[in-house]
Amino acid sequence: MEKTFLMIKPDAVRKNLIGEILMRVEDAGFKIVELKMVKLSPSRAKKFYQVHRNKPFFEDLIKFVSSGKVVVVLLTRRNAIRKLRELVGITDPKKARRGTIRGDLASDVTQNAVHASDSAKSFRFESELFFKTKLVK
Ligand code: IDP
Ligand code: MG
């Protein structure tokens, strides 16, 4: 079984969508392995999103993601990384398909409800920032 990493971002936490999002994830066949609620400091947020440090939206993204609590979740499922990205939908909620988490529950390209790892490499990096769990089976 493959693992992946999900973060429920501050907009979704503020809108009381934690339960709705976790229900969609569980209904899609994922098992929750680890879960916690944390507030990211700006410096931890910068580390988490370091691949985007040169993007024009970086400062807004850091401000947003450190503006309130997030829920970080380790998930397992067959083809977990690809399946979670499909369930989450594309980055801009206005373009994301209905039935996806972003398409249904978000409306802003920065405040887009959730983050999901996009590769095995980013999964390792992202999950190790939050969980000490041994990741290799
Ligand atoms: P992803 O979350 O779908 O993988 P990325 O391109 O990795 O999207 O961008 C990371 C996060 O940065 C997005 O989820 C979103 O919060 C924010 N972001 C991405 N592109 C833009 C943009 O064009 N304007 C504003 N914010 C953006
Ligand atoms: Mg990404």
Short mmCIF file of N, CA and C and ligand atoms in Angstrom, two decimals:
data_model
loop_
_atom_site.label_atom_id
_atom_site.label_comp_id
_atom_site.label_asym_id
_atom_site.label_seq_id
_atom_site.Cartn_x
_atom_site.Cartn_y
_atom_site.Cartn_z
N MET A 1 0.85 -1.21 0.00
CA MET A 1 0.00 0.00 0.00
C MET A 1 0.87 1.24 0.00
N GLU A 2 0.50 2.20 -0.82
CA GLU A 2 1.27 3.43 -0.92
C GLU A 2 0.75 4.44 0.11
N LYS A 3 1.64 5.30 0.56
CA LYS A 3 1.23 6.37 1.47
C LYS A 3 1.25 7.72 0.77
N THR A 4 0.44 8.63 1.28
CA THR A 4 0.53 10.01 0.81
C THR A 4 0.21 10.95 1.95
N PHE A 5 0.39 12.24 1.67
CA PHE A 5 0.24 13.27 2.69
C PHE A 5 -0.80 14.29 2.25
N LEU A 6 -1.70 14.59 3.17
CA LEU A 6 -2.76 15.58 2.94
C LEU A 6 -2.66 16.68 3.98
N MET A 7 -2.83 17.91 3.56
CA MET A 7 -2.96 19.00 4.53
C MET A 7 -4.26 19.74 4.26
N ILE A 8 -5.09 19.85 5.29
CA ILE A 8 -6.30 20.66 5.19
C ILE A 8 -5.90 22.08 5.58
N LYS A 9 -6.03 23.01 4.63
CA LYS A 9 -5.48 24.35 4.79
C LYS A 9 -6.39 25.23 5.66
N PRO A 10 -5.86 26.39 6.12
CA PRO A 10 -6.61 27.23 7.07
C PRO A 10 -8.00 27.68 6.59
N ASP A 11 -8.19 27.89 5.30
CA ASP A 11 -9.53 28.31 4.82
C ASP A 11 -10.56 27.24 5.12
N ALA A 12 -10.21 25.99 4.85
CA ALA A 12 -11.15 24.89 5.06
C ALA A 12 -11.39 24.64 6.55
N VAL A 13 -10.33 24.80 7.37
CA VAL A 13 -10.50 24.67 8.82
C VAL A 13 -11.46 25.75 9.31
N ARG A 14 -11.28 26.99 8.84
CA ARG A 14 -12.15 28.10 9.26
C ARG A 14 -13.60 27.87 8.83
N LYS A 15 -13.78 27.22 7.69
CA LYS A 15 -15.13 26.98 7.17
C LYS A 15 -15.75 25.68 7.72
N ASN A 16 -15.13 25.09 8.73
CA ASN A 16 -15.66 23.86 9.36
C ASN A 16 -15.78 22.71 8.37
N LEU A 17 -14.76 22.57 7.52
CA LEU A 17 -14.81 21.53 6.49
C LEU A 17 -13.92 20.33 6.79
N ILE A 18 -13.34 20.27 7.98
CA ILE A 18 -12.45 19.14 8.30
C ILE A 18 -13.19 17.82 8.14
N GLY A 19 -14.36 17.73 8.75
CA GLY A 19 -15.13 16.48 8.71
C GLY A 19 -15.53 16.10 7.29
N GLU A 20 -16.02 17.08 6.55
CA GLU A 20 -16.44 16.86 5.15
C GLU A 20 -15.27 16.32 4.30
N ILE A 21 -14.11 16.93 4.48
CA ILE A 21 -12.94 16.52 3.68
C ILE A 21 -12.47 15.12 4.08
N LEU A 22 -12.39 14.87 5.38
CA LEU A 22 -11.94 13.54 5.82
C LEU A 22 -12.95 12.47 5.41
N MET A 23 -14.24 12.81 5.39
CA MET A 23 -15.25 11.84 4.95
C MET A 23 -15.05 11.51 3.47
N ARG A 24 -14.81 12.52 2.66
CA ARG A 24 -14.56 12.26 1.23
C ARG A 24 -13.33 11.37 1.04
N VAL A 25 -12.31 11.65 1.83
CA VAL A 25 -11.06 10.88 1.72
C VAL A 25 -11.30 9.42 2.13
N GLU A 26 -11.98 9.23 3.24
CA GLU A 26 -12.26 7.85 3.69
C GLU A 26 -13.19 7.14 2.72
N ASP A 27 -14.19 7.85 2.21
CA ASP A 27 -15.12 7.24 1.25
C ASP A 27 -14.41 6.82 -0.03
N ALA A 28 -13.29 7.49 -0.34
CA ALA A 28 -12.53 7.15 -1.54
C ALA A 28 -11.54 6.00 -1.29
N GLY A 29 -11.62 5.38 -0.13
CA GLY A 29 -10.84 4.18 0.11
C GLY A 29 -9.52 4.39 0.83
N PHE A 30 -9.26 5.61 1.28
CA PHE A 30 -8.02 5.87 2.03
C PHE A 30 -8.22 5.50 3.49
N LYS A 31 -7.14 5.02 4.12
CA LYS A 31 -7.10 4.83 5.57
C LYS A 31 -6.26 5.94 6.18
N ILE A 32 -6.74 6.50 7.27
CA ILE A 32 -5.97 7.51 7.99
C ILE A 32 -4.98 6.79 8.90
N VAL A 33 -3.68 7.11 8.71
CA VAL A 33 -2.61 6.46 9.47
C VAL A 33 -2.16 7.34 10.64
N GLU A 34 -2.07 8.64 10.38
CA GLU A 34 -1.67 9.63 11.39
C GLU A 34 -2.44 10.90 11.09
N LEU A 35 -2.72 11.67 12.15
CA LEU A 35 -3.45 12.92 11.92
C LEU A 35 -3.18 13.89 13.06
N LYS A 36 -2.93 15.14 12.76
CA LYS A 36 -2.86 16.14 13.83
C LYS A 36 -3.15 17.53 13.31
N MET A 37 -3.51 18.39 14.28
CA MET A 37 -3.81 19.79 13.97
C MET A 37 -2.66 20.64 14.48
N VAL A 38 -2.12 21.49 13.62
CA VAL A 38 -0.98 22.33 14.00
C VAL A 38 -1.10 23.70 13.35
N LYS A 39 -0.39 24.67 13.94
CA LYS A 39 -0.29 25.97 13.29
C LYS A 39 1.13 26.12 12.78
N LEU A 40 1.28 26.40 11.52
CA LEU A 40 2.61 26.55 10.93
C LEU A 40 3.14 27.95 11.21
N SER A 41 4.38 28.03 11.67
CA SER A 41 5.04 29.33 11.72
C SER A 41 5.39 29.71 10.29
N PRO A 42 5.56 31.01 10.01
CA PRO A 42 5.97 31.38 8.65
C PRO A 42 7.24 30.65 8.20
N SER A 43 8.19 30.43 9.11
CA SER A 43 9.43 29.78 8.67
C SER A 43 9.20 28.30 8.32
N ARG A 44 8.32 27.63 9.07
CA ARG A 44 8.01 26.24 8.74
C ARG A 44 7.20 26.18 7.44
N ALA A 45 6.33 27.15 7.25
CA ALA A 45 5.56 27.21 6.00
C ALA A 45 6.49 27.42 4.81
N LYS A 46 7.51 28.26 4.99
CA LYS A 46 8.48 28.50 3.91
C LYS A 46 9.25 27.24 3.57
N LYS A 47 9.57 26.48 4.61
CA LYS A 47 10.27 25.22 4.36
C LYS A 47 9.36 24.24 3.61
N PHE A 48 8.12 24.14 4.07
CA PHE A 48 7.16 23.24 3.43
C PHE A 48 6.99 23.57 1.95
N TYR A 49 6.89 24.85 1.63
CA TYR A 49 6.64 25.29 0.25
C TYR A 49 7.91 25.80 -0.44
N GLN A 50 9.07 25.32 -0.01
CA GLN A 50 10.33 25.87 -0.55
C GLN A 50 10.45 25.75 -2.07
N VAL A 51 9.82 24.73 -2.67
CA VAL A 51 9.93 24.61 -4.14
C VAL A 51 9.31 25.81 -4.85
N HIS A 52 8.45 26.55 -4.15
CA HIS A 52 7.78 27.69 -4.77
C HIS A 52 8.40 29.03 -4.40
N ARG A 53 9.59 28.99 -3.76
CA ARG A 53 10.13 30.23 -3.19
C ARG A 53 10.33 31.36 -4.20
N ASN A 54 10.49 31.03 -5.46
CA ASN A 54 10.70 32.08 -6.46
C ASN A 54 9.43 32.47 -7.22
N LYS A 55 8.30 31.88 -6.84
CA LYS A 55 7.04 32.18 -7.55
C LYS A 55 6.47 33.50 -7.08
N PRO A 56 5.75 34.20 -7.96
CA PRO A 56 5.16 35.50 -7.58
C PRO A 56 4.15 35.40 -6.44
N PHE A 57 3.52 34.21 -6.27
CA PHE A 57 2.51 34.07 -5.23
C PHE A 57 3.07 33.57 -3.90
N PHE A 58 4.40 33.42 -3.81
CA PHE A 58 4.99 32.78 -2.62
C PHE A 58 4.65 33.50 -1.31
N GLU A 59 4.83 34.82 -1.27
CA GLU A 59 4.58 35.55 -0.01
C GLU A 59 3.13 35.41 0.44
N ASP A 60 2.18 35.54 -0.51
CA ASP A 60 0.76 35.38 -0.19
C ASP A 60 0.48 33.97 0.33
N LEU A 61 1.12 33.00 -0.31
CA LEU A 61 0.91 31.60 0.08
C LEU A 61 1.39 31.36 1.52
N ILE A 62 2.57 31.88 1.85
CA ILE A 62 3.13 31.71 3.20
C ILE A 62 2.25 32.40 4.24
N LYS A 63 1.81 33.61 3.90
CA LYS A 63 0.94 34.35 4.82
C LYS A 63 -0.34 33.56 5.08
N PHE A 64 -0.92 33.07 4.00
CA PHE A 64 -2.17 32.31 4.12
C PHE A 64 -2.00 31.03 4.92
N VAL A 65 -1.01 30.24 4.56
CA VAL A 65 -0.92 28.90 5.15
C VAL A 65 -0.49 28.94 6.62
N SER A 66 0.08 30.09 7.03
CA SER A 66 0.44 30.25 8.44
C SER A 66 -0.58 31.14 9.18
N SER A 67 -1.73 31.39 8.56
CA SER A 67 -2.72 32.31 9.14
C SER A 67 -3.66 31.64 10.15
N GLY A 68 -3.62 30.34 10.24
CA GLY A 68 -4.51 29.61 11.15
C GLY A 68 -4.09 28.16 11.18
N LYS A 69 -4.81 27.37 11.96
CA LYS A 69 -4.43 25.96 12.08
C LYS A 69 -4.68 25.19 10.79
N VAL A 70 -3.87 24.17 10.60
CA VAL A 70 -4.05 23.21 9.51
C VAL A 70 -4.17 21.81 10.12
N VAL A 71 -4.70 20.89 9.35
CA VAL A 71 -4.75 19.49 9.76
C VAL A 71 -3.85 18.71 8.81
N VAL A 72 -2.85 18.03 9.36
CA VAL A 72 -1.96 17.23 8.52
C VAL A 72 -2.28 15.76 8.71
N VAL A 73 -2.32 15.03 7.61
CA VAL A 73 -2.83 13.66 7.64
C VAL A 73 -1.95 12.75 6.79
N LEU A 74 -1.57 11.61 7.36
CA LEU A 74 -0.89 10.56 6.59
C LEU A 74 -1.95 9.55 6.17
N LEU A 75 -1.95 9.23 4.89
CA LEU A 75 -2.98 8.35 4.35
C LEU A 75 -2.36 7.16 3.64
N THR A 76 -3.07 6.07 3.60
CA THR A 76 -2.62 4.94 2.81
C THR A 76 -3.75 4.40 1.94
N ARG A 77 -3.36 3.92 0.75
CA ARG A 77 -4.30 3.36 -0.23
C ARG A 77 -3.46 2.84 -1.38
N ARG A 78 -4.03 1.99 -2.22
CA ARG A 78 -3.34 1.62 -3.45
C ARG A 78 -3.27 2.86 -4.35
N ASN A 79 -2.12 3.13 -4.94
CA ASN A 79 -1.93 4.32 -5.79
C ASN A 79 -2.33 5.61 -5.08
N ALA A 80 -1.98 5.69 -3.79
CA ALA A 80 -2.47 6.79 -2.95
C ALA A 80 -2.13 8.18 -3.49
N ILE A 81 -0.92 8.36 -3.97
CA ILE A 81 -0.50 9.70 -4.39
C ILE A 81 -1.36 10.18 -5.56
N ARG A 82 -1.46 9.34 -6.59
CA ARG A 82 -2.25 9.72 -7.77
C ARG A 82 -3.73 9.85 -7.43
N LYS A 83 -4.26 8.92 -6.65
CA LYS A 83 -5.69 8.93 -6.31
C LYS A 83 -6.07 10.16 -5.49
N LEU A 84 -5.18 10.56 -4.57
CA LEU A 84 -5.51 11.73 -3.76
C LEU A 84 -5.48 13.00 -4.61
N ARG A 85 -4.50 13.10 -5.52
CA ARG A 85 -4.47 14.27 -6.40
C ARG A 85 -5.74 14.35 -7.25
N GLU A 86 -6.23 13.20 -7.70
CA GLU A 86 -7.49 13.19 -8.47
C GLU A 86 -8.66 13.65 -7.62
N LEU A 87 -8.71 13.16 -6.39
CA LEU A 87 -9.81 13.52 -5.49
C LEU A 87 -9.76 15.01 -5.14
N VAL A 88 -8.55 15.56 -5.03
CA VAL A 88 -8.38 16.97 -4.65
C VAL A 88 -8.76 17.91 -5.81
N GLY A 89 -8.43 17.53 -7.03
CA GLY A 89 -8.72 18.40 -8.18
C GLY A 89 -7.59 19.37 -8.45
N ILE A 90 -7.68 20.09 -9.57
CA ILE A 90 -6.58 20.96 -9.96
C ILE A 90 -6.51 22.21 -9.08
N THR A 91 -5.36 22.88 -9.17
CA THR A 91 -5.00 23.95 -8.23
C THR A 91 -6.06 25.06 -8.14
N ASP A 92 -6.55 25.52 -9.28
CA ASP A 92 -7.51 26.63 -9.27
C ASP A 92 -8.94 26.08 -9.13
N PRO A 93 -9.58 26.31 -7.99
CA PRO A 93 -10.92 25.75 -7.75
C PRO A 93 -11.94 26.14 -8.81
N LYS A 94 -11.73 27.30 -9.43
CA LYS A 94 -12.68 27.74 -10.47
C LYS A 94 -12.63 26.83 -11.69
N LYS A 95 -11.48 26.17 -11.86
CA LYS A 95 -11.32 25.26 -13.00
C LYS A 95 -11.42 23.79 -12.60
N ALA A 96 -11.43 23.54 -11.30
CA ALA A 96 -11.47 22.15 -10.83
C ALA A 96 -12.85 21.55 -11.07
N ARG A 97 -12.87 20.26 -11.41
CA ARG A 97 -14.14 19.59 -11.71
C ARG A 97 -15.03 19.48 -10.48
N ARG A 98 -16.34 19.52 -10.73
CA ARG A 98 -17.29 19.23 -9.65
C ARG A 98 -17.09 17.79 -9.19
N GLY A 99 -17.26 17.57 -7.91
CA GLY A 99 -16.99 16.24 -7.36
C GLY A 99 -15.61 16.16 -6.75
N THR A 100 -14.72 17.09 -7.13
CA THR A 100 -13.41 17.15 -6.47
C THR A 100 -13.51 18.05 -5.24
N ILE A 101 -12.58 17.86 -4.31
CA ILE A 101 -12.60 18.65 -3.07
C ILE A 101 -12.48 20.13 -3.39
N ARG A 102 -11.53 20.49 -4.24
CA ARG A 102 -11.37 21.91 -4.57
C ARG A 102 -12.56 22.43 -5.39
N GLY A 103 -13.02 21.65 -6.33
CA GLY A 103 -14.15 22.06 -7.16
C GLY A 103 -15.40 22.33 -6.35
N ASP A 104 -15.61 21.57 -5.30
CA ASP A 104 -16.84 21.70 -4.50
C ASP A 104 -16.69 22.62 -3.29
N LEU A 105 -15.48 22.69 -2.72
CA LEU A 105 -15.36 23.30 -1.39
C LEU A 105 -14.47 24.54 -1.34
N ALA A 106 -13.89 24.93 -2.46
CA ALA A 106 -12.99 26.10 -2.45
C ALA A 106 -13.34 27.01 -3.62
N SER A 107 -12.84 28.24 -3.58
CA SER A 107 -13.14 29.16 -4.68
C SER A 107 -11.97 30.06 -5.06
N ASP A 108 -10.87 29.95 -4.34
CA ASP A 108 -9.74 30.87 -4.56
C ASP A 108 -8.48 30.07 -4.87
N VAL A 109 -7.67 30.56 -5.80
CA VAL A 109 -6.50 29.81 -6.26
C VAL A 109 -5.43 29.65 -5.16
N THR A 110 -5.37 30.59 -4.24
CA THR A 110 -4.44 30.41 -3.11
C THR A 110 -5.12 29.65 -1.98
N GLN A 111 -6.32 30.10 -1.62
CA GLN A 111 -7.06 29.48 -0.52
C GLN A 111 -7.91 28.35 -1.10
N ASN A 112 -7.23 27.25 -1.38
CA ASN A 112 -7.89 26.17 -2.14
C ASN A 112 -8.08 24.89 -1.33
N ALA A 113 -8.30 25.05 -0.05
CA ALA A 113 -8.80 24.00 0.86
C ALA A 113 -7.81 22.92 1.29
N VAL A 114 -7.03 22.41 0.36
CA VAL A 114 -6.16 21.28 0.70
C VAL A 114 -4.86 21.29 -0.09
N HIS A 115 -3.89 20.57 0.46
CA HIS A 115 -2.64 20.26 -0.24
C HIS A 115 -2.53 18.74 -0.30
N ALA A 116 -2.05 18.22 -1.42
CA ALA A 116 -1.77 16.79 -1.53
C ALA A 116 -0.43 16.59 -2.21
N SER A 117 0.39 15.68 -1.68
CA SER A 117 1.71 15.42 -2.27
C SER A 117 1.56 15.05 -3.75
N ASP A 118 2.51 15.54 -4.57
CA ASP A 118 2.41 15.27 -6.01
C ASP A 118 3.37 14.19 -6.51
N SER A 119 4.20 13.65 -5.61
CA SER A 119 5.15 12.59 -6.01
C SER A 119 5.65 11.89 -4.76
N ALA A 120 6.32 10.74 -4.96
CA ALA A 120 6.88 10.01 -3.83
C ALA A 120 7.93 10.86 -3.11
N LYS A 121 8.67 11.62 -3.90
CA LYS A 121 9.72 12.46 -3.33
C LYS A 121 9.12 13.57 -2.47
N SER A 122 8.12 14.27 -2.99
CA SER A 122 7.51 15.34 -2.18
C SER A 122 6.76 14.75 -0.99
N PHE A 123 6.17 13.57 -1.15
CA PHE A 123 5.54 12.91 0.00
C PHE A 123 6.54 12.71 1.13
N ARG A 124 7.72 12.20 0.81
CA ARG A 124 8.73 11.95 1.86
C ARG A 124 9.13 13.25 2.55
N PHE A 125 9.39 14.26 1.74
CA PHE A 125 9.80 15.55 2.29
C PHE A 125 8.69 16.14 3.18
N GLU A 126 7.48 16.16 2.67
CA GLU A 126 6.37 16.81 3.38
C GLU A 126 5.99 16.05 4.65
N SER A 127 5.91 14.74 4.55
CA SER A 127 5.46 13.98 5.73
C SER A 127 6.51 14.00 6.82
N GLU A 128 7.79 14.04 6.44
CA GLU A 128 8.85 14.07 7.44
C GLU A 128 8.90 15.39 8.20
N LEU A 129 8.30 16.44 7.63
CA LEU A 129 8.22 17.71 8.36
C LEU A 129 7.23 17.63 9.53
N PHE A 130 6.34 16.66 9.49
CA PHE A 130 5.29 16.57 10.52
C PHE A 130 5.24 15.27 11.30
N PHE A 131 5.69 14.17 10.71
CA PHE A 131 5.51 12.87 11.35
C PHE A 131 6.84 12.14 11.45
N LYS A 132 7.05 11.54 12.61
CA LYS A 132 8.28 10.79 12.79
C LYS A 132 8.13 9.32 12.39
N THR A 133 6.89 8.95 12.08
CA THR A 133 6.58 7.57 11.68
C THR A 133 7.58 7.05 10.66
N LYS A 134 8.02 5.82 10.86
CA LYS A 134 8.89 5.20 9.86
C LYS A 134 8.11 5.03 8.57
N LEU A 135 8.60 5.62 7.49
CA LEU A 135 7.79 5.69 6.29
C LEU A 135 8.00 4.51 5.38
N VAL A 136 9.16 3.87 5.49
CA VAL A 136 9.41 2.71 4.64
C VAL A 136 8.90 1.49 5.38
N LYS A 137 8.11 0.72 4.71
CA LYS A 137 7.41 -0.41 5.32
C LYS A 137 8.42 -1.46 5.81
P1 IDP B 1 -0.97 22.24 -5.99
O1 IDP B 1 -1.35 22.59 -4.57
O2 IDP B 1 -2.17 21.93 -6.83
O3 IDP B 1 0.09 21.18 -6.08
P2 IDP B 1 1.11 24.15 -6.71
O4 IDP B 1 1.34 24.66 -8.09
O5 IDP B 1 2.09 23.17 -6.14
O6 IDP B 1 -0.38 23.58 -6.65
O7 IDP B 1 1.03 25.44 -5.77
C1 IDP B 1 1.04 25.32 -4.36
C2 IDP B 1 0.00 26.22 -3.78
O8 IDP B 1 0.32 27.58 -4.09
C3 IDP B 1 -1.42 26.04 -4.37
O9 IDP B 1 -2.14 24.96 -3.80
C4 IDP B 1 -2.04 27.37 -4.06
O10 IDP B 1 -2.40 27.47 -2.68
C5 IDP B 1 -0.88 28.32 -4.33
N1 IDP B 1 -0.85 28.78 -5.74
C6 IDP B 1 -0.48 28.07 -6.82
N2 IDP B 1 -0.57 28.76 -7.97
C7 IDP B 1 -1.02 29.98 -7.61
C8 IDP B 1 -1.32 31.18 -8.36
O11 IDP B 1 -1.19 31.24 -9.59
N3 IDP B 1 -1.74 32.24 -7.63
C9 IDP B 1 -1.90 32.20 -6.29
N4 IDP B 1 -1.63 31.09 -5.54
C10 IDP B 1 -1.20 30.00 -6.19
MG MG B 2 2.09 21.22 -5.48
#
